[in-house]
PDB file of C-alpha atoms and ligand atoms in Angstrom:
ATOM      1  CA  UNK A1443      18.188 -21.306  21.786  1.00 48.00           C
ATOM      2  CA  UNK A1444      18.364 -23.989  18.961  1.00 59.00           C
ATOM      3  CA  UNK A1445      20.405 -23.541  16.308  1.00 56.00           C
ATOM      4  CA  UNK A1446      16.750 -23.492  14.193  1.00 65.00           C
ATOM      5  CA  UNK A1447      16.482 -20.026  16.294  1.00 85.00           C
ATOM      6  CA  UNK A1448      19.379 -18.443  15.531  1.00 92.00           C
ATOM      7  CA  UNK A1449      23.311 -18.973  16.799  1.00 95.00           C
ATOM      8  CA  UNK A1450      23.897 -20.032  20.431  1.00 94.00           C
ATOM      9  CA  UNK A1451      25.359 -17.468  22.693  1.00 95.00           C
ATOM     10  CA  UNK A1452      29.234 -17.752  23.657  1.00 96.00           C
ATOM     11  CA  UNK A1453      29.406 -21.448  22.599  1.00 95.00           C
ATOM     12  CA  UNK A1454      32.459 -21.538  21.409  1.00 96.00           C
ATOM     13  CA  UNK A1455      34.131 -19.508  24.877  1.00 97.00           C
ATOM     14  CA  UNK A1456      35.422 -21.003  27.899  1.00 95.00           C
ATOM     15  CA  UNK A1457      35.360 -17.916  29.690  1.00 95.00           C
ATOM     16  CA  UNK A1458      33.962 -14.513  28.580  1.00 98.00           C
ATOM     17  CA  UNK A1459      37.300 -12.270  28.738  1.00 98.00           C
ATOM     18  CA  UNK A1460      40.550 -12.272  26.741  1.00 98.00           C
ATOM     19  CA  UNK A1461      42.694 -15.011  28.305  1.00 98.00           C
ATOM     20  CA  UNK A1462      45.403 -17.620  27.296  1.00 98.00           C
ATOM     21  CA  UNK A1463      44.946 -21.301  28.636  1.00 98.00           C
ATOM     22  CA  UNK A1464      48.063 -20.747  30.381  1.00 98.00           C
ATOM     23  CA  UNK A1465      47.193 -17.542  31.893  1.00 98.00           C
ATOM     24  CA  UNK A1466      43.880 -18.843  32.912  1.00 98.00           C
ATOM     25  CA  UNK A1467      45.886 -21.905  34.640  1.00 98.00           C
ATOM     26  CA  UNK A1468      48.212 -19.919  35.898  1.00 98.00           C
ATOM     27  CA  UNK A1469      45.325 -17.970  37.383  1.00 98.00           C
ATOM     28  CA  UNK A1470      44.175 -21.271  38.731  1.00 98.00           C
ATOM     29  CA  UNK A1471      46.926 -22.118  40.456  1.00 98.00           C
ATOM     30  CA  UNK A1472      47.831 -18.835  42.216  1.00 98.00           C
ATOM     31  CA  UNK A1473      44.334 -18.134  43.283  1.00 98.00           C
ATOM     32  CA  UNK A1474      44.242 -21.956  44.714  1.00 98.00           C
ATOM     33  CA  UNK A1475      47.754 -21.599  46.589  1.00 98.00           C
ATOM     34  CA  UNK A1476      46.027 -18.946  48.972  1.00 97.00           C
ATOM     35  CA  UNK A1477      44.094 -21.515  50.375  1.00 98.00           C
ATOM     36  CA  UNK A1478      40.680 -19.429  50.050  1.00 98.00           C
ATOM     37  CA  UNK A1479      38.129 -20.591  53.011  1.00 98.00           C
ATOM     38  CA  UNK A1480      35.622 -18.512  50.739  1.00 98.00           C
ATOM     39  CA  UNK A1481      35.197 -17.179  47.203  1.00 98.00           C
ATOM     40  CA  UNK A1482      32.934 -14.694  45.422  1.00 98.00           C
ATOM     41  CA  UNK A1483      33.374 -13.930  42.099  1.00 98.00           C
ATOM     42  CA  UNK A1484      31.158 -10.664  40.716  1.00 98.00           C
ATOM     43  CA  UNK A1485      29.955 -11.236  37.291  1.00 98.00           C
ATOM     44  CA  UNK A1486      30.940 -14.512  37.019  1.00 98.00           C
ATOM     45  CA  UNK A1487      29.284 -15.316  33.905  1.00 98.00           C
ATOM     46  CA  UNK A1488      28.910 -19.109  33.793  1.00 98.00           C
ATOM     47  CA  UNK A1489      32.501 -19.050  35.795  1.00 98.00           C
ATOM     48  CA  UNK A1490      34.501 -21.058  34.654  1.00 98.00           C
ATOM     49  CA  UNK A1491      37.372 -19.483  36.514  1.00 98.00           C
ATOM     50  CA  UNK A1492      35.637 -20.078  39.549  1.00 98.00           C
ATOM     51  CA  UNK A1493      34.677 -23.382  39.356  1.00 98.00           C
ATOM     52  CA  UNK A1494      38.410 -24.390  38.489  1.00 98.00           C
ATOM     53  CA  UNK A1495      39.895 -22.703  41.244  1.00 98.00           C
ATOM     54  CA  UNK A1496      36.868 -24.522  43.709  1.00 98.00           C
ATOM     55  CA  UNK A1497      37.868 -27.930  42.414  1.00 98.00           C
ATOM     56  CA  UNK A1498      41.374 -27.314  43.269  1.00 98.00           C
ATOM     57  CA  UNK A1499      40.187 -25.956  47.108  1.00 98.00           C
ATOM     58  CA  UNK A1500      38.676 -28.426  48.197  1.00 95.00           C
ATOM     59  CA  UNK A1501      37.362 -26.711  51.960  1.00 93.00           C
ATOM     60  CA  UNK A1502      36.634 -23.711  49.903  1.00 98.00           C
ATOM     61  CA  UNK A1503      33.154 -21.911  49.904  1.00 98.00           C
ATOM     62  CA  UNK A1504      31.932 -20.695  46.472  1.00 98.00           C
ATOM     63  CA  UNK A1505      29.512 -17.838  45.366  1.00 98.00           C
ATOM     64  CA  UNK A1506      29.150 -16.894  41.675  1.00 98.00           C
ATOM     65  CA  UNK A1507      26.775 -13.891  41.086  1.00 97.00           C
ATOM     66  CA  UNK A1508      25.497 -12.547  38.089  1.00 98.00           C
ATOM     67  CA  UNK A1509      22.270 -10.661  36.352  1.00 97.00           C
ATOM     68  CA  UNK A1510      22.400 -13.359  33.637  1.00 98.00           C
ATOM     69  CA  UNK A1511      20.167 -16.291  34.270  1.00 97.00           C
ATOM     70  CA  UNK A1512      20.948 -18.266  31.518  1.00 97.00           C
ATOM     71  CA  UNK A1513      24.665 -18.012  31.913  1.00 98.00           C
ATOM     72  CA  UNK A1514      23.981 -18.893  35.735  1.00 98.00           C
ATOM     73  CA  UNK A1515      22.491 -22.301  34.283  1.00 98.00           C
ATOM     74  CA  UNK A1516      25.329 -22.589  32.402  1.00 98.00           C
ATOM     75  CA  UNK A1517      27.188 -22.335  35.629  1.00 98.00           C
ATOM     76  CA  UNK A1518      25.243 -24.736  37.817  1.00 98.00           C
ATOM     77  CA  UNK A1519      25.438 -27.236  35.017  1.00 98.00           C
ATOM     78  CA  UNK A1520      29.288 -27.135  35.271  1.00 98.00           C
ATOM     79  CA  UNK A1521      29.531 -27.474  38.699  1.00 98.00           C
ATOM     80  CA  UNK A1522      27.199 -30.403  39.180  1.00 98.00           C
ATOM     81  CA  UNK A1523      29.254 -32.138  36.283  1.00 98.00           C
ATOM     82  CA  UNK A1524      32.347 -31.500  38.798  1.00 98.00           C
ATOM     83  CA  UNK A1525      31.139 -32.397  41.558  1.00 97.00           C
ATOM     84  CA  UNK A1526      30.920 -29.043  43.628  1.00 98.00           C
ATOM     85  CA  UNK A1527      26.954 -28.047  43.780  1.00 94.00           C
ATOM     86  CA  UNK A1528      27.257 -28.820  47.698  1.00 96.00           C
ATOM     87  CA  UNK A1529      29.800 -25.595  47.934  1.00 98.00           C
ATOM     88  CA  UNK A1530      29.936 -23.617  44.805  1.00 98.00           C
ATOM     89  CA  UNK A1531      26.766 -21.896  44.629  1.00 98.00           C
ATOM     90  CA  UNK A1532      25.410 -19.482  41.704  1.00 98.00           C
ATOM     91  CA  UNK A1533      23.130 -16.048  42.189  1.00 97.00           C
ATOM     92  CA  UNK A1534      21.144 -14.232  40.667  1.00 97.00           C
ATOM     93  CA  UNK A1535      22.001 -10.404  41.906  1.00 92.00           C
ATOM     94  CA  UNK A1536      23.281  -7.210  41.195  1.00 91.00           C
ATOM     95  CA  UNK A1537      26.960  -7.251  41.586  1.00 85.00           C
ATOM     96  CA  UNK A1538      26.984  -4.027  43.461  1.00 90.00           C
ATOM     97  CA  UNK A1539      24.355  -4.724  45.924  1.00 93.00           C
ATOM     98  CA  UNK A1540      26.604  -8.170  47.415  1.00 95.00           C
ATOM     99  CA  UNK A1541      28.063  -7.551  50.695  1.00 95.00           C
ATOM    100  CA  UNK A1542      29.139 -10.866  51.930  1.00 96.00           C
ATOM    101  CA  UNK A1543      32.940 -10.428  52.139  1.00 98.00           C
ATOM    102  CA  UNK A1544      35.866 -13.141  51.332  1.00 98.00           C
ATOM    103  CA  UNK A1545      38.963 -14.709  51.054  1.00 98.00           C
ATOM    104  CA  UNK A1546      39.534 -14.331  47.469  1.00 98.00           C
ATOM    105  CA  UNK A1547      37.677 -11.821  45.523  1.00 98.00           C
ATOM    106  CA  UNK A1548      37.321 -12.442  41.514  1.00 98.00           C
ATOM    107  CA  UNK A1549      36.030  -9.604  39.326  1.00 98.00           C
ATOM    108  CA  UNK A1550      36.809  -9.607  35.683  1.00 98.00           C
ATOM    109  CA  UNK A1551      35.164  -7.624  32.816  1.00 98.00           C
ATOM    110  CA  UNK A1552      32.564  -6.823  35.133  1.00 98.00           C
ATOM    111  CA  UNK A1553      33.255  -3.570  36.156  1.00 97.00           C
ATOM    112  CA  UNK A1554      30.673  -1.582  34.816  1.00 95.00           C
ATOM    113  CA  UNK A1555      28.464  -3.472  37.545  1.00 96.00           C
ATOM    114  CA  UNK A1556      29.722  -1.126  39.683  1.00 96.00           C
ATOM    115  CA  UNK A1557      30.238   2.201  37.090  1.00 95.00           C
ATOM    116  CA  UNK A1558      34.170   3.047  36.763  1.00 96.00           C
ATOM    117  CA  UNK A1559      36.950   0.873  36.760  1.00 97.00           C
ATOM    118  CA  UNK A1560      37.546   3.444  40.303  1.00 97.00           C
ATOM    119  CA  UNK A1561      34.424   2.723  41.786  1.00 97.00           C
ATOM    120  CA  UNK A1562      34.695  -0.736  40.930  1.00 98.00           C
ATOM    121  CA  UNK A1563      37.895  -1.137  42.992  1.00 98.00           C
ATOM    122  CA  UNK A1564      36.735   1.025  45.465  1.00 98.00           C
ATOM    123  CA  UNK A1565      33.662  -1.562  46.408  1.00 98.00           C
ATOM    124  CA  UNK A1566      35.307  -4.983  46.007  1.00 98.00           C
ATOM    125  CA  UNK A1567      37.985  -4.085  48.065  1.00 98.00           C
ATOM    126  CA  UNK A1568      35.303  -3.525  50.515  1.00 97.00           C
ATOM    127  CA  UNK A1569      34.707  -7.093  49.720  1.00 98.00           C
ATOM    128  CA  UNK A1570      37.813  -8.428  50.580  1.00 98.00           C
ATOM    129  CA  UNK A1571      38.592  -9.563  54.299  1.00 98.00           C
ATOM    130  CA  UNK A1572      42.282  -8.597  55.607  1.00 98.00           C
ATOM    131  CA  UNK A1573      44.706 -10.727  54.343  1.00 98.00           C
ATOM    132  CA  UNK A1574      42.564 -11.808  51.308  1.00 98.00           C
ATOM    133  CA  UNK A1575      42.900 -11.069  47.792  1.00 98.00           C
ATOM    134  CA  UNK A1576      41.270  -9.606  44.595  1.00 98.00           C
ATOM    135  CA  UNK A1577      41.681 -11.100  41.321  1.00 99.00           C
ATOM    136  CA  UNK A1578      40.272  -8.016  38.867  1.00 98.00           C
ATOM    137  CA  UNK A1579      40.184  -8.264  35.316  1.00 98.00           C
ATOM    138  CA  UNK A1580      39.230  -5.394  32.903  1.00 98.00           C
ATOM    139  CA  UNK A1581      39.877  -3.265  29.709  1.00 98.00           C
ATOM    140  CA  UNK A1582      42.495  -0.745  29.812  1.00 98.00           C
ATOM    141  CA  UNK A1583      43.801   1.833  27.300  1.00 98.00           C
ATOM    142  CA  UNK A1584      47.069   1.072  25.821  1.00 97.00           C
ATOM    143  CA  UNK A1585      47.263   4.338  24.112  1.00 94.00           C
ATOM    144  CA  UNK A1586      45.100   7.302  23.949  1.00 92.00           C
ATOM    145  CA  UNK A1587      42.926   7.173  20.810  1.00 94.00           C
ATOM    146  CA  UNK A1588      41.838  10.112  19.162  1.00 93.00           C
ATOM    147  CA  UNK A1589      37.950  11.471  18.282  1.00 93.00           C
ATOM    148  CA  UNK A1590      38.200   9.286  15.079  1.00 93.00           C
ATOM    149  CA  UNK A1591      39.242   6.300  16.671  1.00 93.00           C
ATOM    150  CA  UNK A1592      36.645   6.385  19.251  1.00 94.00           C
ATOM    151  CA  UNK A1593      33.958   6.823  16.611  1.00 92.00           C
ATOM    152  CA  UNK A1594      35.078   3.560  15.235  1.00 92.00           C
ATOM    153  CA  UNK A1595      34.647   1.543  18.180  1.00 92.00           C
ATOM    154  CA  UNK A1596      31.185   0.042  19.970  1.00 90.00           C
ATOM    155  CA  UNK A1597      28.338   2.843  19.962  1.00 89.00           C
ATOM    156  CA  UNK A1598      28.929   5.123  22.818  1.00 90.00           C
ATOM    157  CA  UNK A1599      32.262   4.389  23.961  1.00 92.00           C
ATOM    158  CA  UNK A1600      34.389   7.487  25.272  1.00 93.00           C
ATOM    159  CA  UNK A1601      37.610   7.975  26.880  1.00 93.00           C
ATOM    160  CA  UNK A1602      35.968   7.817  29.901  1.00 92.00           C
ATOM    161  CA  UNK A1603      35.479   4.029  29.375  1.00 93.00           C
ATOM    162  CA  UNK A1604      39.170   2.397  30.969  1.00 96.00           C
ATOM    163  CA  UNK A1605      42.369   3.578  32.130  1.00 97.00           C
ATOM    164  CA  UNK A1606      45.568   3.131  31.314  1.00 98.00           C
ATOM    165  CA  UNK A1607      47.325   0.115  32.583  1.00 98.00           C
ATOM    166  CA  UNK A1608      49.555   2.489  35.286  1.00 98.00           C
ATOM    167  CA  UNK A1609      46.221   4.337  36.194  1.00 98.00           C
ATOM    168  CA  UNK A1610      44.313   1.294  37.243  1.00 98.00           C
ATOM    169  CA  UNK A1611      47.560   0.005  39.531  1.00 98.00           C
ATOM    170  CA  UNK A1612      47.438   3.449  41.055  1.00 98.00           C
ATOM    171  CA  UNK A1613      43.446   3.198  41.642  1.00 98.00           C
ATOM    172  CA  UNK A1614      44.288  -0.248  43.363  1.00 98.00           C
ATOM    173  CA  UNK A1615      47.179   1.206  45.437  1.00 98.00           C
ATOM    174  CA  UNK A1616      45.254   4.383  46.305  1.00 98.00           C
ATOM    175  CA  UNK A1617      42.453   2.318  47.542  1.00 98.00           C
ATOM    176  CA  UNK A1618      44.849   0.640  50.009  1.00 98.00           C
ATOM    177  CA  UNK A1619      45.588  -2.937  48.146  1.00 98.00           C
ATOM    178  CA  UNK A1620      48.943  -4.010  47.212  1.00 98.00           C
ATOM    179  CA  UNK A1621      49.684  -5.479  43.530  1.00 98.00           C
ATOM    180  CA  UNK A1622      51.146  -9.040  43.533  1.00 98.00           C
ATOM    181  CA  UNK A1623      50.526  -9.437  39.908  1.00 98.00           C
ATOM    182  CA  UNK A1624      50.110  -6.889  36.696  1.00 98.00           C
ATOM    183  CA  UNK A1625      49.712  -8.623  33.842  1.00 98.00           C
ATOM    184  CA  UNK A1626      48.112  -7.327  30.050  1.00 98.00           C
ATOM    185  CA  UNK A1627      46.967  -9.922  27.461  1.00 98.00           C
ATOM    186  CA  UNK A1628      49.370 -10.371  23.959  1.00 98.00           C
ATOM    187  CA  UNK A1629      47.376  -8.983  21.122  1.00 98.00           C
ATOM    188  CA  UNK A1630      46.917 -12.609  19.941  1.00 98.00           C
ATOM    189  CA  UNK A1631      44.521 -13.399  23.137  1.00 98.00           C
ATOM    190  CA  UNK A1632      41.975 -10.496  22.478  1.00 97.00           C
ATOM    191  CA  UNK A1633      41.842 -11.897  18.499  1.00 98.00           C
ATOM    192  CA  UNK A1634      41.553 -15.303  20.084  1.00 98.00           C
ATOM    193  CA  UNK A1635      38.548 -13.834  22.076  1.00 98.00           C
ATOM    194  CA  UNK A1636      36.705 -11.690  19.268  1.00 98.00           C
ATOM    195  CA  UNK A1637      37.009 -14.572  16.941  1.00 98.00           C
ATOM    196  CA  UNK A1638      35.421 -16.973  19.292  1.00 98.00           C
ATOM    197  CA  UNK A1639      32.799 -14.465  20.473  1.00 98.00           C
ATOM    198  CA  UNK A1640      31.664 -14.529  16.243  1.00 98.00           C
ATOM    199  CA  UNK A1641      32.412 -17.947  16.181  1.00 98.00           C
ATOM    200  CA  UNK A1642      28.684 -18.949  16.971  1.00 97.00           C
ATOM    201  CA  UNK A1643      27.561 -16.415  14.470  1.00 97.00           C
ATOM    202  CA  UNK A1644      29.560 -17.725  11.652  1.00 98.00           C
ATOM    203  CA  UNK A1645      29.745 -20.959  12.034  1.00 97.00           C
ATOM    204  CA  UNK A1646      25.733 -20.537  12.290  1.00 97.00           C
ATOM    205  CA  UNK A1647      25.050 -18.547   8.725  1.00 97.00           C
ATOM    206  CA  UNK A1648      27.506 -21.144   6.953  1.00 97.00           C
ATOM    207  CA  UNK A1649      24.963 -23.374   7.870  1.00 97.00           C
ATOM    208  CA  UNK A1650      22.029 -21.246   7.907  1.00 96.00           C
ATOM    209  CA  UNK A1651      22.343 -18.606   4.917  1.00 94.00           C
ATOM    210  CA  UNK A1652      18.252 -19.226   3.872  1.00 95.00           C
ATOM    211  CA  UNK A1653      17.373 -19.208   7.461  1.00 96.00           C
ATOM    212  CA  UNK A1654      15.121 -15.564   7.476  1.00 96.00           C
ATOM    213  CA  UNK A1655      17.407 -14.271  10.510  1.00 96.00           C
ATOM    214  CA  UNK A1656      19.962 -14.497   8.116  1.00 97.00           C
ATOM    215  CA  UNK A1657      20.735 -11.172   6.901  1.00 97.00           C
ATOM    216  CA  UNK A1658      20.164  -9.615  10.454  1.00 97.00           C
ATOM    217  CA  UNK A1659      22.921 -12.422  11.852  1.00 97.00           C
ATOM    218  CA  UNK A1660      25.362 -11.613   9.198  1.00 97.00           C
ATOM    219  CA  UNK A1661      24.748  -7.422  10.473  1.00 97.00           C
ATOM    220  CA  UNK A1662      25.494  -7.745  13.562  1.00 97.00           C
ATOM    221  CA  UNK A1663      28.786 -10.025  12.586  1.00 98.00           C
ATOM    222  CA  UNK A1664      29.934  -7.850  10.246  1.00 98.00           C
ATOM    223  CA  UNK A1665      29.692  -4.642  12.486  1.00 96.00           C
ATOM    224  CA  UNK A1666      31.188  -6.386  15.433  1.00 96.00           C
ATOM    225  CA  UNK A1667      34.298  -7.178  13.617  1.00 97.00           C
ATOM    226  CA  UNK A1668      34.312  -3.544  12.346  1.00 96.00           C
ATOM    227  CA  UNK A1669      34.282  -2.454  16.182  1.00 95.00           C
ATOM    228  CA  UNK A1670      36.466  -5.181  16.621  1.00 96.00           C
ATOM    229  CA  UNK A1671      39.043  -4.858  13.830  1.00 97.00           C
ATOM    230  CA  UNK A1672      38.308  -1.037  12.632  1.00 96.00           C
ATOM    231  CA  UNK A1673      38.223   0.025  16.098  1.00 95.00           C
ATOM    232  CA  UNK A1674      39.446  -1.068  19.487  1.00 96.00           C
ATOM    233  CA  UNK A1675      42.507  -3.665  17.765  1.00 97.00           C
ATOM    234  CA  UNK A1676      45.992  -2.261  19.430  1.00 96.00           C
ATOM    235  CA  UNK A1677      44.197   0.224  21.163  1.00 96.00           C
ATOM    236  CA  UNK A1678      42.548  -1.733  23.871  1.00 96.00           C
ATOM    237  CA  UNK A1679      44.183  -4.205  25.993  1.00 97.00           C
ATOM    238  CA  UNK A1680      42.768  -6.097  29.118  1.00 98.00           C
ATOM    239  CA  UNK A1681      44.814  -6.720  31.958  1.00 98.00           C
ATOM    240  CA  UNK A1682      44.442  -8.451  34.999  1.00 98.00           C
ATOM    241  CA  UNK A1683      45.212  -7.272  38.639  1.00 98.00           C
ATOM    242  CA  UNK A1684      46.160  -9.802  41.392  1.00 98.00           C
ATOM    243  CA  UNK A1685      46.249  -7.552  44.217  1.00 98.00           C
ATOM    244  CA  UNK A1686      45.872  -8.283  47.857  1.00 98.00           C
ATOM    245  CA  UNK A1687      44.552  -6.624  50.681  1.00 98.00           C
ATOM    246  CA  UNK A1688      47.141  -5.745  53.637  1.00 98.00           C
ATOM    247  CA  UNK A1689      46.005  -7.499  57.147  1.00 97.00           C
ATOM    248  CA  UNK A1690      46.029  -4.963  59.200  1.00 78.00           C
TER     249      UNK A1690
HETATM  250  C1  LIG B1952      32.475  -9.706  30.051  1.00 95.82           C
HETATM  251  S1  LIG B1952      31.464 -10.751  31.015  1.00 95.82           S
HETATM  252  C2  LIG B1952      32.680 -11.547  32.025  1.00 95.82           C
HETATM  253  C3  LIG B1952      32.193 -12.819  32.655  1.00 95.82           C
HETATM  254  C4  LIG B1952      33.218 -13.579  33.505  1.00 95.82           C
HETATM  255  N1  LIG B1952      33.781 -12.758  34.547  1.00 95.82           N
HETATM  256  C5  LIG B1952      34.309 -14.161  32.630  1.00 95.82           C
HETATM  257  O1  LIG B1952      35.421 -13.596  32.601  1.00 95.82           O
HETATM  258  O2  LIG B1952      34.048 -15.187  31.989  1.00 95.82           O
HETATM  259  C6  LIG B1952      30.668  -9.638  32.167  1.00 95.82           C
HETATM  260  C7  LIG B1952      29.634 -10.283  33.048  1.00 95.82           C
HETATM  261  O3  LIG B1952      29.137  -9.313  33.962  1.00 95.82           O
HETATM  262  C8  LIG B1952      27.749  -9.557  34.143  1.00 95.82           C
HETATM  263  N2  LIG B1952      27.115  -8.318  34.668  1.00 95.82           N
HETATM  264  C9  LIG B1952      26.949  -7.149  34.021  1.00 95.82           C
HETATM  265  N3  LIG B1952      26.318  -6.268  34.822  1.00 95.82           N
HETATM  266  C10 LIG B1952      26.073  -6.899  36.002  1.00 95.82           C
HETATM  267  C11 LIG B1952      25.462  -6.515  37.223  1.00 95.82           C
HETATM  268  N4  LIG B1952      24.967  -5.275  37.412  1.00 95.82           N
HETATM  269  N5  LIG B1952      25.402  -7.426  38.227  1.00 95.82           N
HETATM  270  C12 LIG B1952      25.904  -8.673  38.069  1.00 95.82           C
HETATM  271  N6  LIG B1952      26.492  -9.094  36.923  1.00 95.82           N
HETATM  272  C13 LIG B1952      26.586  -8.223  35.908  1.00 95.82           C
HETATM  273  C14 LIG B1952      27.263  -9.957  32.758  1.00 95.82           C
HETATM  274  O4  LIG B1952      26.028 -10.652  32.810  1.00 95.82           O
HETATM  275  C15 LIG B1952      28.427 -10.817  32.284  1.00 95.82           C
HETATM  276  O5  LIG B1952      28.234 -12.172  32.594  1.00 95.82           O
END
């Protein structure tokens, strides 16, 4: 899209999930210590993520999937910039319906790919070969918010939607992995995110306030940051799971 179209779409994200540059690194470096021989990462995005953590393994195998075909461009462009198109490949699939397993499973803010947080846990560990690891990333509820509350965040949410930080370690452990890593984002990384995510919005109507998509720009801006700052703000965290997957 050009900017005479209306804003660009995630432009001013590196990755598509509340993160820290130094949580993301240290990401980086943890997942790359294992020494992955292969990586899939489920709803990828343009994965970012993933392509960092193939640069810094250099034997590794890399599959990013996704439904989004413009965000797999986005992807492909990345990785031919760094040199890894020969071994970092991106597809076009439905998360749930990819069987090939691997060393190091990535998974973050995809879940609904595969329905509940549960299920979604259930099937990548399936994923994962013995001895390998998951890297899963998703919402999670730091308290429970009342009728009211829930009516204030995105259209159709219900409690339903995450778990509660100890309720998603549980899943994991349940399920048979073991939890080298629980970690939540700081409050300051999810207003990092939402601000970013309107970024491209904003910084677009500054420039574009005749533009006839105007009006229908500034909506949807103005009711995210309701959902955003009216509604899931201190209720919502994200956290992210590094849990691996016994050998035997
Ligand atoms: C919140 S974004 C996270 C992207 C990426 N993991 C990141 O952290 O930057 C969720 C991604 O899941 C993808 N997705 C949603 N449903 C999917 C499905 N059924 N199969 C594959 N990808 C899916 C979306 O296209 C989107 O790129």
């Amino acid at each position: 899209m050009t900017e005479h179209d209306g804003p660009a779409r995630y432009g001013h994200l590196d990755c598509n999930s509340p993160i820290a540059a130094w949580r993301f690194e240290r990401h980086v470096e943890e997942c790359a210590a294992a020494s992955p021989g292969t990586i899939v990462d489920i709803g990828c995005g343009w994965g970012e993520l993933l392509q960092r953590i193939t640069e810094r393994v250099p034997g590794a195998r890399a599959y990013g999937i996704d439904s989004d075909v413009a965000l797999l461009e986005r992807g492909r462009a990345g990785a031919a910039r760094r040199g890894l198109d020969s071994r970092l490949e991106f597809v076009e699939y439905q998360g749930r319906d990819w069987s090939e397993p691997a060393d190091l499973v990535i998974s973050i803010g995809a879940a609904h790919a595969f329905g509940t947080a549960a299920e979604a846990l259930r099937e990548l560990y399936g994923l994962v070969r013995p001895g390998g690891r998951l890297l899963f990333g998703d919402g999670v509820w730091n308290r429970v918010p009342d009728e009211a509350e829930l009516a204030a965040m995105w259209p159709g949410t219900t409690l339903q939607d995450w778990l509660s930080l100890p309720d998603l370690v549980d899943e994991a452990v349940a399920i048979g992995l073991r939890p080298l890593r629980v970690e939540a984002v700081e409050q300051s990384e999810w207003d990092d995110f939402e601000s970013q995510f309107l970024a491209d919005k904003e910084v677009w109507l500054l420039a574009n306030s005749g533009h006839p998509k105007a009006a229908e720009v500034r909506e949807q801006a103005d009711a995210h940051r309701d959902w955003w700052l009216r509604g899931h703000r201190g209720l919502m965290g994200f956290a992210y799971l590094t849990l691996g997957r016994p050998v035997g």
